[in-house]
Amino acid sequence: MENLIALLIAAPLLGAAVLLTGGRRLDRVGHWIGTLLSAASFVFGLILFADLLGKNAEHRTLIKHLFSWVPVAGFQADATLRLDQLSMTFVLLITGVGSLIHLYSVGYMEHDERRRRFFGYLNLFLAAMLLLVLADNYLLLYVGWEGVGLASYLLIGFWQHKPSAATAAKKAFLVNRVGDMGLSIAIMLMFATYGTFAFGPVLGHATDASEGKLTAIGLMLLLAACGKSAQVPLQSWLGDAMEGPTPVSALIHAATMVTAGVYLIVRSGAVFNAAPDAQLAVTVVGAVTLLFGAIVGCAKDDIKKALAGSTMSQIGYMILAAGLGPIGYVFAIMHLVTHGFFKAGLFLGAGSVMHGMNDEVDMRKYGGLRTYMPVTFVTFGLGYLAIIGFPGLSGFFSKDKIIEAAFAKGGTEGWILGGAALLGAAITAFYMTRVMLMTFFGEKRWQPDENGNEPHPHESPRVMTIPMIVLAVGSVFGGAFFSIGDRFLHWLEPVTGHSEGHSPVSAWTVTGATMVCLVIGVGIAWAQYGRRTVPAVAPRGSLLTRAARRDLLQDDFNHVVLVRGGEHLTRSLVYVDHTLVDGVVNGTAAGFGGLSGRMRRLQNGFARSYAVSMFGGAALLVAATLLMRAV
């Protein structure tokens, strides 16, 4: 059975190799090859999942040693895979949702001349993410980590003929390099501390190191998570990444890239449990980001960028839960899985709307689409209800658990984190209701473009709607399925551990407060966008609104602090180089040159000059000798 673990990665990796090197002869069938190999990986995952269910909880870890990667004395790196309850959860999410996105892409990318290459990149993305979550040591995880970064760069910039897409790909790549430095430094610190970077020795003996070392490792892991999961302060790339094809957005936001940071923190839980300062930093980052992303999502008229702000916020909830330690690890992963269902469905729904609206993304040019696209409306609507935490749907169960866990942290910290989570729930209800109303309700607002072409909205083909329906089912029933009998908690607890904490408020109180926040958010959105005509051009708005439209000035901040700071630093270094370094070098050269020029005058080639010099020298010697004798 262990051999199937390697096949999980091998199937999509084979697809990437075949599609990217097979040439144009595969153009007609390449998309189906990529989809079938992704689905094959999902089938292998289901077989392994059934095998794990048949074992006792303490025996649900399978190890597959592939080969000795770096067999050097004192530095042993093995290519070894680990399948346990945590990695199994990610395998099913990655391959299941990933396969649905592959199927959706068959219709979405139907008329793209480079569709075969697109599916090759999708397969590469899945293979890299699977390696990341199946690796049994941090160095092999780092290979998958960088593979995810490469695949995201290729997919975000897939339409590189658009300058905005090429720029967005470079931005995502560079911002993530900052986070990747954090992971590489953390691995170095692990090796220096433990003499290895394998999960077993590092996590099993985490407390053998000093708290200072563990804090340093934890902070570097957090930096890495901030990059991949678009958390403050490395969040600026996520909105621009919407320049890629919509299936890419769905894959990045639901099943792959942005979930990597959550996995890294939860997998490294033993390190954070022993480093309370690093753990506190994780909760602060999560709380700040869940509010940051939600506020940004309120002001975006681009439907994909509004959903991107939503992803930033929802991942913030997961990071917050992961920072709570054993109180929140399980619920961070539970929300990650339910978010995978409804966020993938929302992005695919947005792509369906764009497909029927000539790729228009401005929601101010939508309106009334529910009658033209009924399947998209229903599936998108169910995803909307799930993400705002409507009672009975998946988000209701997973997000409420995180809010409860935040209060269970106890003390002032618990009240602050719980309050931030509740405020985020209200803002989520507002911006998602805004998206729903502007897109599917009201009067139609689309107009002919500059060429006189008017959109003719229509429902997408079945190859696109079927994945949306499947994801909608998961959005509705996923949370309840996981919560019945605490089955998801019992599934993950042997790996992540769990603690109930001591909440100052009851679960019913938290649920009631969350429902009040939901009603307030929906009510404000209805008053502003449901009862009023949506203007074709966004009004100027308040200072906060204008700042939110510019992503709360995150790019401006980066430009002032990093770009201009870098420019000033470069100018200063150039000045020092020209004045000090070049001054010393050039001054020394000029001094020796001048001295050489003066000495050269003594060698003019005339015998009479040499005779005079010899006579003068002899006279000086005689005079000096006589003077010394006289004295």
PDB file of N, CA and C in Angstrom, residues 513-545:
ATOM      1  N   ALA A 513     -23.880  35.608  18.940  1.00  0.00           N
ATOM      2  CA  ALA A 513     -23.170  36.826  18.560  1.00  0.00           C
ATOM      3  C   ALA A 513     -22.784  36.792  17.084  1.00  0.00           C
ATOM      4  N   THR A 514     -22.388  35.612  16.602  1.00  0.00           N
ATOM      5  CA  THR A 514     -22.022  35.482  15.189  1.00  0.00           C
ATOM      6  C   THR A 514     -23.226  35.726  14.292  1.00  0.00           C
ATOM      7  N   MET A 515     -24.392  35.216  14.698  1.00  0.00           N
ATOM      8  CA  MET A 515     -25.595  35.423  13.907  1.00  0.00           C
ATOM      9  C   MET A 515     -25.999  36.901  13.880  1.00  0.00           C
ATOM     10  N   VAL A 516     -25.810  37.581  15.001  1.00  0.00           N
ATOM     11  CA  VAL A 516     -26.112  39.013  15.038  1.00  0.00           C
ATOM     12  C   VAL A 516     -25.192  39.760  14.067  1.00  0.00           C
ATOM     13  N   CYS A 517     -23.913  39.404  14.083  1.00  0.00           N
ATOM     14  CA  CYS A 517     -22.958  40.028  13.160  1.00  0.00           C
ATOM     15  C   CYS A 517     -23.337  39.752  11.709  1.00  0.00           C
ATOM     16  N   LEU A 518     -23.776  38.519  11.440  1.00  0.00           N
ATOM     17  CA  LEU A 518     -24.174  38.155  10.077  1.00  0.00           C
ATOM     18  C   LEU A 518     -25.353  39.013   9.623  1.00  0.00           C
ATOM     19  N   VAL A 519     -26.357  39.133  10.476  1.00  0.00           N
ATOM     20  CA  VAL A 519     -27.547  39.909  10.114  1.00  0.00           C
ATOM     21  C   VAL A 519     -27.188  41.374   9.899  1.00  0.00           C
ATOM     22  N   ILE A 520     -26.326  41.918  10.742  1.00  0.00           N
ATOM     23  CA  ILE A 520     -25.921  43.312  10.589  1.00  0.00           C
ATOM     24  C   ILE A 520     -25.197  43.527   9.266  1.00  0.00           C
ATOM     25  N   GLY A 521     -24.267  42.638   8.950  1.00  0.00           N
ATOM     26  CA  GLY A 521     -23.520  42.771   7.699  1.00  0.00           C
ATOM     27  C   GLY A 521     -24.411  42.662   6.477  1.00  0.00           C
ATOM     28  N   VAL A 522     -25.309  41.671   6.466  1.00  0.00           N
ATOM     29  CA  VAL A 522     -26.225  41.501   5.336  1.00  0.00           C
ATOM     30  C   VAL A 522     -27.168  42.699   5.237  1.00  0.00           C
ATOM     31  N   GLY A 523     -27.644  43.172   6.383  1.00  0.00           N
ATOM     32  CA  GLY A 523     -28.588  44.292   6.383  1.00  0.00           C
ATOM     33  C   GLY A 523     -27.977  45.568   5.824  1.00  0.00           C
ATOM     34  N   ILE A 524     -26.756  45.871   6.220  1.00  0.00           N
ATOM     35  CA  ILE A 524     -26.100  47.077   5.710  1.00  0.00           C
ATOM     36  C   ILE A 524     -25.872  46.964   4.202  1.00  0.00           C
ATOM     37  N   ALA A 525     -25.445  45.771   3.756  1.00  0.00           N
ATOM     38  CA  ALA A 525     -25.221  45.580   2.321  1.00  0.00           C
ATOM     39  C   ALA A 525     -26.530  45.710   1.545  1.00  0.00           C
ATOM     40  N   TRP A 526     -27.624  45.161   2.082  1.00  0.00           N
ATOM     41  CA  TRP A 526     -28.915  45.259   1.409  1.00  0.00           C
ATOM     42  C   TRP A 526     -29.381  46.710   1.325  1.00  0.00           C
ATOM     43  N   ALA A 527     -29.178  47.451   2.398  1.00  0.00           N
ATOM     44  CA  ALA A 527     -29.600  48.853   2.401  1.00  0.00           C
ATOM     45  C   ALA A 527     -28.804  49.666   1.379  1.00  0.00           C
ATOM     46  N   GLN A 528     -27.554  49.304   1.182  1.00  0.00           N
ATOM     47  CA  GLN A 528     -26.701  50.099   0.309  1.00  0.00           C
ATOM     48  C   GLN A 528     -26.756  49.651  -1.150  1.00  0.00           C
ATOM     49  N   TYR A 529     -26.927  48.340  -1.386  1.00  0.00           N
ATOM     50  CA  TYR A 529     -26.849  47.835  -2.761  1.00  0.00           C
ATOM     51  C   TYR A 529     -28.126  47.141  -3.230  1.00  0.00           C
ATOM     52  N   GLY A 530     -28.985  46.727  -2.293  1.00  0.00           N
ATOM     53  CA  GLY A 530     -30.209  46.059  -2.685  1.00  0.00           C
ATOM     54  C   GLY A 530     -31.368  47.010  -2.893  1.00  0.00           C
ATOM     55  N   ARG A 531     -31.437  48.065  -2.095  1.00  0.00           N
ATOM     56  CA  ARG A 531     -32.547  49.014  -2.176  1.00  0.00           C
ATOM     57  C   ARG A 531     -32.217  50.230  -3.041  1.00  0.00           C
ATOM     58  N   ARG A 532     -30.955  50.355  -3.417  1.00  0.00           N
ATOM     59  CA  ARG A 532     -30.554  51.507  -4.219  1.00  0.00           C
ATOM     60  C   ARG A 532     -30.023  51.049  -5.565  1.00  0.00           C
ATOM     61  N   THR A 533     -30.086  51.943  -6.527  1.00  0.00           N
ATOM     62  CA  THR A 533     -29.507  51.655  -7.838  1.00  0.00           C
ATOM     63  C   THR A 533     -27.991  51.742  -7.751  1.00  0.00           C
ATOM     64  N   VAL A 534     -27.337  50.739  -8.279  1.00  0.00           N
ATOM     65  CA  VAL A 534     -25.875  50.720  -8.268  1.00  0.00           C
ATOM     66  C   VAL A 534     -25.367  51.663  -9.343  1.00  0.00           C
ATOM     67  N   PRO A 535     -24.625  52.713  -9.007  1.00  0.00           N
ATOM     68  CA  PRO A 535     -24.137  53.652 -10.025  1.00  0.00           C
ATOM     69  C   PRO A 535     -23.104  52.993 -10.936  1.00  0.00           C
ATOM     70  N   ALA A 536     -23.054  53.463 -12.171  1.00  0.00           N
ATOM     71  CA  ALA A 536     -22.112  52.903 -13.136  1.00  0.00           C
ATOM     72  C   ALA A 536     -20.680  53.189 -12.754  1.00  0.00           C
ATOM     73  N   VAL A 537     -20.459  54.301 -12.082  1.00  0.00           N
ATOM     74  CA  VAL A 537     -19.127  54.678 -11.626  1.00  0.00           C
ATOM     75  C   VAL A 537     -19.151  54.766 -10.114  1.00  0.00           C
ATOM     76  N   ALA A 538     -18.167  54.164  -9.464  1.00  0.00           N
ATOM     77  CA  ALA A 538     -18.131  54.162  -8.010  1.00  0.00           C
ATOM     78  C   ALA A 538     -17.990  55.580  -7.476  1.00  0.00           C
ATOM     79  N   PRO A 539     -18.796  55.949  -6.488  1.00  0.00           N
ATOM     80  CA  PRO A 539     -18.641  57.279  -5.885  1.00  0.00           C
ATOM     81  C   PRO A 539     -17.296  57.394  -5.175  1.00  0.00           C
ATOM     82  N   ARG A 540     -16.904  58.624  -4.910  1.00  0.00           N
ATOM     83  CA  ARG A 540     -15.592  58.866  -4.308  1.00  0.00           C
ATOM     84  C   ARG A 540     -15.435  58.130  -2.987  1.00  0.00           C
ATOM     85  N   GLY A 541     -16.427  58.176  -2.154  1.00  0.00           N
ATOM     86  CA  GLY A 541     -16.400  57.435  -0.910  1.00  0.00           C
ATOM     87  C   GLY A 541     -15.541  58.081   0.161  1.00  0.00           C
ATOM     88  N   SER A 542     -15.516  57.435   1.324  1.00  0.00           N
ATOM     89  CA  SER A 542     -14.749  57.936   2.461  1.00  0.00           C
ATOM     90  C   SER A 542     -13.267  57.675   2.259  1.00  0.00           C
ATOM     91  N   LEU A 543     -12.469  58.200   3.173  1.00  0.00           N
ATOM     92  CA  LEU A 543     -11.023  57.990   3.115  1.00  0.00           C
ATOM     93  C   LEU A 543     -10.687  56.507   3.226  1.00  0.00           C
ATOM     94  N   LEU A 544     -11.412  55.793   4.101  1.00  0.00           N
ATOM     95  CA  LEU A 544     -11.174  54.358   4.260  1.00  0.00           C
ATOM     96  C   LEU A 544     -11.534  53.611   2.980  1.00  0.00           C
ATOM     97  N   THR A 545     -12.641  53.997   2.342  1.00  0.00           N
ATOM     98  CA  THR A 545     -13.050  53.349   1.093  1.00  0.00           C
ATOM     99  C   THR A 545     -12.009  53.551   0.006  1.00  0.00           C
TER     100      THR A 545
END
